[in-house]
XYZ file of C-alpha atoms in Angstrom:
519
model
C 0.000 0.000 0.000
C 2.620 2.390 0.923
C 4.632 1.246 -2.457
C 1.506 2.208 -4.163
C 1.071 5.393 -2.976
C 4.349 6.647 -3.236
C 3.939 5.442 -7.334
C 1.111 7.350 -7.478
C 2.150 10.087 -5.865
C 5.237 10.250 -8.229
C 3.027 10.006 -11.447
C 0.901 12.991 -10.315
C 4.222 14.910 -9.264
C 5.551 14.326 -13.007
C 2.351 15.270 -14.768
C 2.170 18.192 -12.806
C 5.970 19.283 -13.725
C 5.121 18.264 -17.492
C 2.071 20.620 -16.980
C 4.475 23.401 -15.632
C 6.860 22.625 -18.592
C 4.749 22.579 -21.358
C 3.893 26.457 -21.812
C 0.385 27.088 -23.816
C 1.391 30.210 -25.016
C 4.556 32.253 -24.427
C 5.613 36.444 -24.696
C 7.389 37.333 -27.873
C 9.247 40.505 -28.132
C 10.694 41.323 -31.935
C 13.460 44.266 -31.960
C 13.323 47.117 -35.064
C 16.880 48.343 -34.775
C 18.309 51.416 -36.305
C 21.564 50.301 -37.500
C 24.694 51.976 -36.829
C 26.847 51.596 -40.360
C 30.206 51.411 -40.983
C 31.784 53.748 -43.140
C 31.648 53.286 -46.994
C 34.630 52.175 -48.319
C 35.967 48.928 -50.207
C 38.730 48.330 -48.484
C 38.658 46.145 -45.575
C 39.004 47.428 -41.970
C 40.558 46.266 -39.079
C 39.659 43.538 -37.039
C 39.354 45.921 -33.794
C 37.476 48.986 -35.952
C 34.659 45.819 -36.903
C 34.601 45.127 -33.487
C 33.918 48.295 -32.143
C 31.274 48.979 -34.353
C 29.967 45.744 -33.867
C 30.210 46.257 -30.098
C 28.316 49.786 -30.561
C 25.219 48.244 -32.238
C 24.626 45.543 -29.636
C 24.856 48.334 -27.385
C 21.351 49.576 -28.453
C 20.550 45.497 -28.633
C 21.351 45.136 -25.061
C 18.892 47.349 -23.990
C 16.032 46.257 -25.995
C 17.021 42.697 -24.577
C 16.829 43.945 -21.326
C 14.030 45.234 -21.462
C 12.277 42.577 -22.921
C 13.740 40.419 -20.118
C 12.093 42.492 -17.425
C 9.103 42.613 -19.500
C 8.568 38.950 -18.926
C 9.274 37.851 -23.203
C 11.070 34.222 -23.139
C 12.635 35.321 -26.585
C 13.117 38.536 -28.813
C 14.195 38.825 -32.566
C 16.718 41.237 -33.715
C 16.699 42.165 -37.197
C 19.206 41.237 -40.529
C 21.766 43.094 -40.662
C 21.562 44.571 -37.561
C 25.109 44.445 -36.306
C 27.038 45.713 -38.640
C 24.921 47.021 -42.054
C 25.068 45.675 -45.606
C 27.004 48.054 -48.116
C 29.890 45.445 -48.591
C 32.170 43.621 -51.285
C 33.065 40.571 -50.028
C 36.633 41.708 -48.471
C 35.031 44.589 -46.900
C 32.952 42.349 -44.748
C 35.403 39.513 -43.864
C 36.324 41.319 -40.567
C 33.039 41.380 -39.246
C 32.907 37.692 -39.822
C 33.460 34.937 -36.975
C 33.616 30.919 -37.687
C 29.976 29.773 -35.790
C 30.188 26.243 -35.567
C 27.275 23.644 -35.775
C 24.918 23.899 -32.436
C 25.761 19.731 -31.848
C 28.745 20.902 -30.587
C 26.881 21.955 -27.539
C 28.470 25.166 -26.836
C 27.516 27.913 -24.820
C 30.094 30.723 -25.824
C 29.691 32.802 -23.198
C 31.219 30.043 -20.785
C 33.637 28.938 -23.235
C 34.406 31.837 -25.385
C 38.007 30.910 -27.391
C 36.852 27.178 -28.119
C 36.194 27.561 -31.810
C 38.761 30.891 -32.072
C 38.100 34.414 -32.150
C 34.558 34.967 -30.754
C 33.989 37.758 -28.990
C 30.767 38.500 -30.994
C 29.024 35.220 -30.439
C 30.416 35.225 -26.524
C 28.592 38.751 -26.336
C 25.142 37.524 -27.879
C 25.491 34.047 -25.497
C 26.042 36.104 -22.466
C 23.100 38.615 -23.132
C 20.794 35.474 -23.689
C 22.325 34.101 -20.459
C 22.150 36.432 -18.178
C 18.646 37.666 -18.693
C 16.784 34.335 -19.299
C 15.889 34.541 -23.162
C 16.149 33.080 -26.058
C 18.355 35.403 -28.430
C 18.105 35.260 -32.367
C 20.955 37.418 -33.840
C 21.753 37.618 -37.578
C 25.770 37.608 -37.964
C 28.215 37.102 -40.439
C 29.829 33.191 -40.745
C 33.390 32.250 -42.225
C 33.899 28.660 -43.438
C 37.527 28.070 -45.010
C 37.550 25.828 -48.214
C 40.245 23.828 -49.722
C 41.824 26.032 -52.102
C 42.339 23.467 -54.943
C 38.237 23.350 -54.767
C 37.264 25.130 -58.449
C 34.354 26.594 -56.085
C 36.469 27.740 -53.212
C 36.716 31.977 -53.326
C 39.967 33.591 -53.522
C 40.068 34.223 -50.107
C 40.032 30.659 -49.037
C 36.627 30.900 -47.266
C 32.717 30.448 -48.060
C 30.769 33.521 -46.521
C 27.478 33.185 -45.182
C 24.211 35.647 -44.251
C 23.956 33.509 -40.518
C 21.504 33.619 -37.328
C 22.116 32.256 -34.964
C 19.845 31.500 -31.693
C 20.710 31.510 -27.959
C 18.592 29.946 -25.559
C 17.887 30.949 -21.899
C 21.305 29.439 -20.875
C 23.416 31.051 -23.479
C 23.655 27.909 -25.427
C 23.513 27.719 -29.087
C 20.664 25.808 -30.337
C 20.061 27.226 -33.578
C 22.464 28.133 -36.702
C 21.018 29.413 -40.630
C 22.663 30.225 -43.422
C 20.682 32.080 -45.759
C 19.754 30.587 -48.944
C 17.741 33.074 -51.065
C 20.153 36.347 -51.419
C 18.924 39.266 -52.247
C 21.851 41.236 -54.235
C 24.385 40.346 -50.921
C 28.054 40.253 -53.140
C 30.051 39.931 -49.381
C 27.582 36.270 -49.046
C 27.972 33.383 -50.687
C 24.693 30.721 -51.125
C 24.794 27.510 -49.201
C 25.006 24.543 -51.260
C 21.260 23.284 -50.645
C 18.423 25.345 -48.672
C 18.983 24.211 -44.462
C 16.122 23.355 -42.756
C 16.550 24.491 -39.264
C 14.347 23.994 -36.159
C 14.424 23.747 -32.800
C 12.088 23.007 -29.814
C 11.390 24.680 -26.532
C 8.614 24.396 -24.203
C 6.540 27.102 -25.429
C 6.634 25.373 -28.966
C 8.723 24.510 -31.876
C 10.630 27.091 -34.322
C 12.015 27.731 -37.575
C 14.189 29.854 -38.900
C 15.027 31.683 -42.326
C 15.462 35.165 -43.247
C 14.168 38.196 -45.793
C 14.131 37.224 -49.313
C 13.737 33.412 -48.040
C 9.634 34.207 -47.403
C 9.133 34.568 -51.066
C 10.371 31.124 -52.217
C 9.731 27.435 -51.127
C 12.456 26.622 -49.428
C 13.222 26.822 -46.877
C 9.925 28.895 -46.005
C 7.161 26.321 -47.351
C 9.028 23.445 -46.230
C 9.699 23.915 -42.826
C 5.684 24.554 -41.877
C 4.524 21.876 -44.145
C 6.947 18.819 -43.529
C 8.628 19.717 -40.406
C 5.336 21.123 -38.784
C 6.945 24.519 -36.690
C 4.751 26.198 -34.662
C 6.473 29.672 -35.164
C 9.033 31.183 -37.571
C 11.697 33.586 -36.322
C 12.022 36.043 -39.201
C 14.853 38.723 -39.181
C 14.588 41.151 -42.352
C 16.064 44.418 -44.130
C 13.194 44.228 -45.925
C 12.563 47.617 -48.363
C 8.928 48.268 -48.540
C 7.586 48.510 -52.466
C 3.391 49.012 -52.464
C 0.835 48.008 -53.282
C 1.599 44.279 -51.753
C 4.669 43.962 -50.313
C 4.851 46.119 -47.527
C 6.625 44.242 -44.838
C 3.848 44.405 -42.439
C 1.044 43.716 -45.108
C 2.730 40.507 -46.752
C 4.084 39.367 -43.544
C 0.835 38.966 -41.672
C -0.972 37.876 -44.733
C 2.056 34.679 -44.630
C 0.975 34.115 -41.133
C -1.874 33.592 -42.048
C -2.001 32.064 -44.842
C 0.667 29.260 -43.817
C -1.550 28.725 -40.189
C 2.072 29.978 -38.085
C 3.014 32.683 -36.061
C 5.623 34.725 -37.660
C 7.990 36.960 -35.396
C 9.497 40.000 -37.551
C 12.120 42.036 -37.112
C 12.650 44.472 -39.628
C 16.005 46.617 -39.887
C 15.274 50.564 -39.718
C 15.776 52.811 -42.185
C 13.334 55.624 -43.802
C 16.060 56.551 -46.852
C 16.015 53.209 -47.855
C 12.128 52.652 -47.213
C 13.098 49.752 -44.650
C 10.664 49.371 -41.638
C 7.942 47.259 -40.302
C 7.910 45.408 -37.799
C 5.421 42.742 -36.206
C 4.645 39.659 -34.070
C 1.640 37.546 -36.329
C -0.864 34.793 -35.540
C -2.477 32.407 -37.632
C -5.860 34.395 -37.533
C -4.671 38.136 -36.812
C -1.733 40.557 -35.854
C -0.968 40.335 -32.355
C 1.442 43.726 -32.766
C 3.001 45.262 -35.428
C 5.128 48.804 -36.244
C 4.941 51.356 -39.451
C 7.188 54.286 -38.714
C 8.228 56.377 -42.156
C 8.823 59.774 -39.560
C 11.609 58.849 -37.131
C 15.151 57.116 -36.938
C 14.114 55.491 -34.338
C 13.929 51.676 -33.345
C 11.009 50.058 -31.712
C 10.479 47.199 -29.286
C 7.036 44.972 -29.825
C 5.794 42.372 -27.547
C 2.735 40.038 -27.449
C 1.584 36.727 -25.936
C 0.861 34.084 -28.777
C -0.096 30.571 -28.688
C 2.825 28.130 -28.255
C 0.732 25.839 -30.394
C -1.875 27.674 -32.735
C -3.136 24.411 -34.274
C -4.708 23.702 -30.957
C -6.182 27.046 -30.820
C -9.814 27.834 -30.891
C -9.149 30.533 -33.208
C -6.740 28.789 -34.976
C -8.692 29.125 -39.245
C -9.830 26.532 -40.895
C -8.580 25.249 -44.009
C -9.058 26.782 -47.194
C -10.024 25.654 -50.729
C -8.882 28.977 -52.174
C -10.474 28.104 -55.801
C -13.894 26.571 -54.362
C -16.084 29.268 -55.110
C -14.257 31.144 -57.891
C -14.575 28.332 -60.114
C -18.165 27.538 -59.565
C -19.674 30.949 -60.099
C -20.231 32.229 -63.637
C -17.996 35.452 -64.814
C -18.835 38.557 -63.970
C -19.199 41.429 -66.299
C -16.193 43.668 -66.661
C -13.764 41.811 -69.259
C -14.669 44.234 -72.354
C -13.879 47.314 -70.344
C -10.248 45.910 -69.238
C -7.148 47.839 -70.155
C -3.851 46.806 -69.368
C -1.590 48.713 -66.673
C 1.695 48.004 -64.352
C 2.482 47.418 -61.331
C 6.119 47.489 -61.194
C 7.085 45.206 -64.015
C 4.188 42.861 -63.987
C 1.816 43.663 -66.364
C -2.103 43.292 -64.928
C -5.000 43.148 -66.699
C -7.300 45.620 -64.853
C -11.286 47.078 -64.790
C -12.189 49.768 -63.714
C -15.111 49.839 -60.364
C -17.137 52.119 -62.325
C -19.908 51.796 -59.761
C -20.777 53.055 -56.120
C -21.586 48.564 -55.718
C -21.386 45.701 -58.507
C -19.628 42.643 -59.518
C -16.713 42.407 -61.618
C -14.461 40.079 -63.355
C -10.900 40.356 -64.639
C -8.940 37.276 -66.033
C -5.324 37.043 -67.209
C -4.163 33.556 -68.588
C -5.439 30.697 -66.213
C -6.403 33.332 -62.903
C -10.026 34.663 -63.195
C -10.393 37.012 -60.077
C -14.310 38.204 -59.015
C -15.035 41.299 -57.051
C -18.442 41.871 -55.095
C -18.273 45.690 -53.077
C -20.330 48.180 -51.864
C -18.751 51.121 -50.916
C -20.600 53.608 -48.392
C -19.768 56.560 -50.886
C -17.742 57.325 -54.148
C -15.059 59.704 -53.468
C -12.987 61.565 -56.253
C -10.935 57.878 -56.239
C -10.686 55.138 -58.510
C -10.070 51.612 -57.865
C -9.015 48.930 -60.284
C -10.026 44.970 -59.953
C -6.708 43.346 -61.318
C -5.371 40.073 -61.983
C -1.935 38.984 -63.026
C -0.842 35.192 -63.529
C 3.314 34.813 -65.124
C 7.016 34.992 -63.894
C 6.993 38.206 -61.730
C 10.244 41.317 -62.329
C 13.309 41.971 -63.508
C 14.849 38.242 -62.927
C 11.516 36.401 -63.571
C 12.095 33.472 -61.567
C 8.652 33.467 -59.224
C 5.521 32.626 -60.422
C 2.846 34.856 -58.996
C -1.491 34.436 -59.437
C -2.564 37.533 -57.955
C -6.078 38.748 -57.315
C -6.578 42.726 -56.297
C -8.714 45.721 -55.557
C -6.008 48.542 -56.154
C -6.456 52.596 -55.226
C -5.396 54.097 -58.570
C -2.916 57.040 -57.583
C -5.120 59.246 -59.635
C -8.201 59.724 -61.237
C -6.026 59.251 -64.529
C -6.246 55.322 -65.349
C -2.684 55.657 -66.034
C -1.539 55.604 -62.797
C -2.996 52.369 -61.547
C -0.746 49.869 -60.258
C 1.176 52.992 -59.216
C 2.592 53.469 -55.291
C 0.171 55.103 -53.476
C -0.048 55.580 -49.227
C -3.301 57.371 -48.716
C -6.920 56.744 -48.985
C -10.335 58.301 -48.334
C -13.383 55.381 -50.042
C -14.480 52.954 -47.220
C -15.931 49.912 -48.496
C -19.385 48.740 -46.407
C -18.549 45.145 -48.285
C -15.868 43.656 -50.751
C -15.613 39.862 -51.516
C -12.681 38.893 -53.509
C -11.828 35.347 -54.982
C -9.942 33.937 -58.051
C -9.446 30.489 -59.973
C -6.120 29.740 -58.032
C -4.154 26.776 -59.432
C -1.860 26.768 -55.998
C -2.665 25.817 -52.271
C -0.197 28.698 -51.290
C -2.431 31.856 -51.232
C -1.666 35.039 -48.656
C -4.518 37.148 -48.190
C -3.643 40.995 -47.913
C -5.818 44.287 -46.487
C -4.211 47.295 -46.540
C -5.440 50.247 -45.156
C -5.027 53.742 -45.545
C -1.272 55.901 -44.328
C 0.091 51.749 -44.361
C -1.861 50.308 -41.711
C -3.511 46.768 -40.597
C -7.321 45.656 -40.606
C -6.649 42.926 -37.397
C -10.112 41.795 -37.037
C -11.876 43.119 -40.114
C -11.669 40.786 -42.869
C -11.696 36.754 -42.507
C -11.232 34.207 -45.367
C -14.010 31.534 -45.892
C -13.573 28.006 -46.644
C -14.361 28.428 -50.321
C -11.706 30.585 -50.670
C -13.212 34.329 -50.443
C -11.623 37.072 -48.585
C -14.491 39.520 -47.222
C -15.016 42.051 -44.319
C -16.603 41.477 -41.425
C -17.654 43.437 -38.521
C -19.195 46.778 -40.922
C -17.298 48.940 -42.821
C -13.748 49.476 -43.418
C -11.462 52.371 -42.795
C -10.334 53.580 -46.172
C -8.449 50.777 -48.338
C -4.983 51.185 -50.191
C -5.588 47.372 -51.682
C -7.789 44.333 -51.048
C -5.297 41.179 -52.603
C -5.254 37.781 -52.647
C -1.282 37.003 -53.681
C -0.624 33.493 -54.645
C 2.654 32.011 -55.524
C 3.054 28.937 -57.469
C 6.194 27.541 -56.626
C 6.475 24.500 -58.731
C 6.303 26.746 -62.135
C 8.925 29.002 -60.515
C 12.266 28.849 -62.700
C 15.550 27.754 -60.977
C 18.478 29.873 -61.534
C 21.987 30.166 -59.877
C 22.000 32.696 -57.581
C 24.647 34.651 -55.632
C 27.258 32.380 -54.234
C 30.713 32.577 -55.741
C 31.824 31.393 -59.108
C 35.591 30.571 -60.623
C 35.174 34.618 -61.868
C 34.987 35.795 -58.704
C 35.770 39.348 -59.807
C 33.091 39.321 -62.444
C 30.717 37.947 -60.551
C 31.662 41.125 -57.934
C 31.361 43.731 -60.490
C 27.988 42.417 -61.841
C 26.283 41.579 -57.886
C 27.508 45.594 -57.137
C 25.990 46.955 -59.986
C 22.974 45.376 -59.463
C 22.396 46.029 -55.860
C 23.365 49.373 -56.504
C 20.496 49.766 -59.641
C 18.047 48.144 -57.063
C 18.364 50.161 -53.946
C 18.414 53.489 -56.607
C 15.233 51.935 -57.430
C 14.186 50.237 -54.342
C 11.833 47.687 -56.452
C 11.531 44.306 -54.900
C 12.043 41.516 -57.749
């Protein structure tokens, strides 16, 4: 009897610590970070002058660590970027980099800090992570040396990589990503396959990849569909180019539209259009950040479900072609013209109408518009569709569905940028004849802001309002990527030319930041 009861009394005891363990949701904190850059020049610094500057940024990341700490978060995202900048040839950066090794080691750096060389970065990051309780993600620089007689090996004896890295409570590292989608990065080099990195805590499991990666399918797609995350830790320099991908409008809509919390950190910077910021749930924002006025950073926090698929709220799943393909087409085709936004040419009609139905079809993608707005102002808005290889490089296949603000009254100027709005719609329902599972459904609002809580997506696929009417819309859009007609191309990395290869990556980066287009 006694034997019994002490068995019993130990079960209970470990179901009760499993309870304690197993966190239902958790406090996120993401980090938008003003970064301090290094002086422009091509030729290298020193070791100590990196440092220092280095040093000087995670200054400001201290606090906002801190603070987060005290705030009760169990982890915080810093941004890309954010310790040392991005105008770089690939010498320039190679003192900011530091050899991170692979987390089986089972290192915690800022116990052990010369065990894989010259650390002091990674020892700093470990130690703030460490001694206030969080988890850490950081986005460094990595240095792998290759055999020179390689053909692939760069002259400078060493593969560079765009890295995060993740700390956890103890200052250990758990996590370690190389990025594998560059976007015009000359000082990186592109891992030989796309890494699928995760890691589990007890408030849930994570993912990680970072910026340009969200666009593709892998690592993105991959990690929520076949490893099953709970939450993606997202760091970004991400340039904001209307009407769909503002950070904080494409971001959420991926949240949502993959059924995962997404944790954002944007880099901040208003010359090169780079903010916004956000913490994202399956069903709605739980916080985000817009700020085009000020230099200055921004801390977010929120509590989120450690497991949204268990949620209540958590959406149901979506047949995003079940009711566009069973309704006849609306009218609208014989007044379409053809417009662009950015390089993608849309086939658009016009909403002639205070309320009506429309229909706009390009290739396979028919997209159908129901709306009633509560009063015609001296706006016009387009219903547009676009289905093809999207910009400059043409390597992503897009299907998108959208209710655009033309920047004028002049038809000319649809599918042009545009930040302000006055029409608020008492109804819109927007669908389309998808041909992809992988559809992110965006609502953007007038001066760049969020609808969290106004519009839902039904089961057949339509994204509508809900709750009355809307504050003044910038865009209604369902954007859909279809990965598997995407077209493969070598990207970044480093080639036998390595000094062609610099002088074309420099030019282009420096034609897309004059233009600030995303392609």
């Amino acid at each position: 009897m006694i034997i019994s009861s002490f068995q019993t009394s130990v079960a209970v005891f470990a179901l009760i610590i499993l309870h304690v363990r197993v966190l239902d949701t958790f406090k996120a904190a993401v980090y938008e970070h003003a970064v301090i850059l290094p002086n422009d020049t091509e030729t290298p610094v020193s070791q100590d002058y990196a440092l220092l500057l280095m040093n000087r940024n995670i200054d400001i990341l201290e606090r906002a660590i801190k603070q987060a700490a005290e705030q009760g978060a169990q982890i915080i995202v810093t941004p890309e970027d954010a310790i040392y900048g991005w105008k770089f040839t690939r010498e320039a950066i190679f003192p900011y980099l530091e050899d991170i090794p692979d987390p089986l080691v089972n290192w915690i750096p800022c116990q052990d800090p010369h065990r894989f060389g010259h650390t002091p970065v990674q020892a700093r990051l470990s130690c703030l992570a460490k001694n206030n309780s969080i988890y850490v993600l950081a986005n460094i620089g990595d240095k792998k040396p290759c055999n020179s007689r390689d053909s692939a090996c760069p002259p400078n004896g060493h593969y560079q990589y765009n890295t995060n890295v993740v700390y956890d409570a103890n200052g250990k590292l758990v996590a370690r990503y190389h990025k594998y989608n560059l976007y015009f990065e000359p000082q990186f080099d592109v891992p030989e396959k796309p890494e699928l990195v995760t890691f589990d805590t007890s408030f849930g499991k994570f993912g990680i990849f970072t910026c340009f990666d969200i666009l593709f399918h892998d690592p993105a797609v991959t990690l929520v569909k076949d490893f099953h995350v709970d939450t993606i830790l997202f760091p970004t320099a991400w340039m904001n180019v209307l009407p769909f991908l503002t950070a904080i409008e494409f971001h959420s809509a991926w949240a949502m539209g993959m059924g995962v919390n997404l944790l954002v950190a944007n880099t901040h910077n208003v010359s090169l259009k780079m903010t916004g910021s956000g913490i994202y749930a399956p069903h709605s924002p739980k916080a985000y950040h817009y700020d085009m006025e000020t230099e200055l950073g921004k801390i977010l926090f929120a509590e989120v479900d450690s497991y949204p698929r268990n949620s209540p709220t958590y959406p149901p799943a979506v047949n995003w072609s079940a009711y566009a393909t069973t309704i006849k087409s609306f009218p609208g085709q014989k007044s379409s013209f053809r417009g662009f936004i950015s390089r993608d040419e849309f086939n658009f009609t016009e909403l002639f109408e205070n309320a009506g139905n429309l229909t706009v079809c390009q290739k396979e993608l028919c997209c159908h518009l129901s709306y009633r707005m509560l009063g015609k102002e001296n706006e016009v808005y387009v219903l547009g569709a676009f289905a093809g290889l999207h910009g400059r490089r043409r390597r992503e296949y897009w299907q998108v569905c959208t209710m655009v603000k033309c920047k004028s009254t002049n038809l000319a100027t649809c599918g042009q940028p545009v930040d302000t709005a006055l029409t608020r719609f008492e109804m819109f329902s927007l669908s389309g004849t998808f041909r992809t599972e992988y559809v992110f459904p965006e609502v953007l609002l007038t001066k760049i802001n969020l609808a969290p809580g106004k519009f839902e997506v039904l089961k057949d696929g339509r994204l509508v309002n809900k709750n009355g009417s809307s504050e003044p819309i910038l865009t209604v859009s369902l954007f859909g990527r279809w990965y598997t007609k995407d077209v493969r191309s070598i990207s970044g990395g480093t080639s036998n030319s390595a000094t062609t290869y610099l002088i074309i990556s420099t030019l282009l980066m420096i034609i897309a930041l004059q233009n600030i287009v995303m392609v």
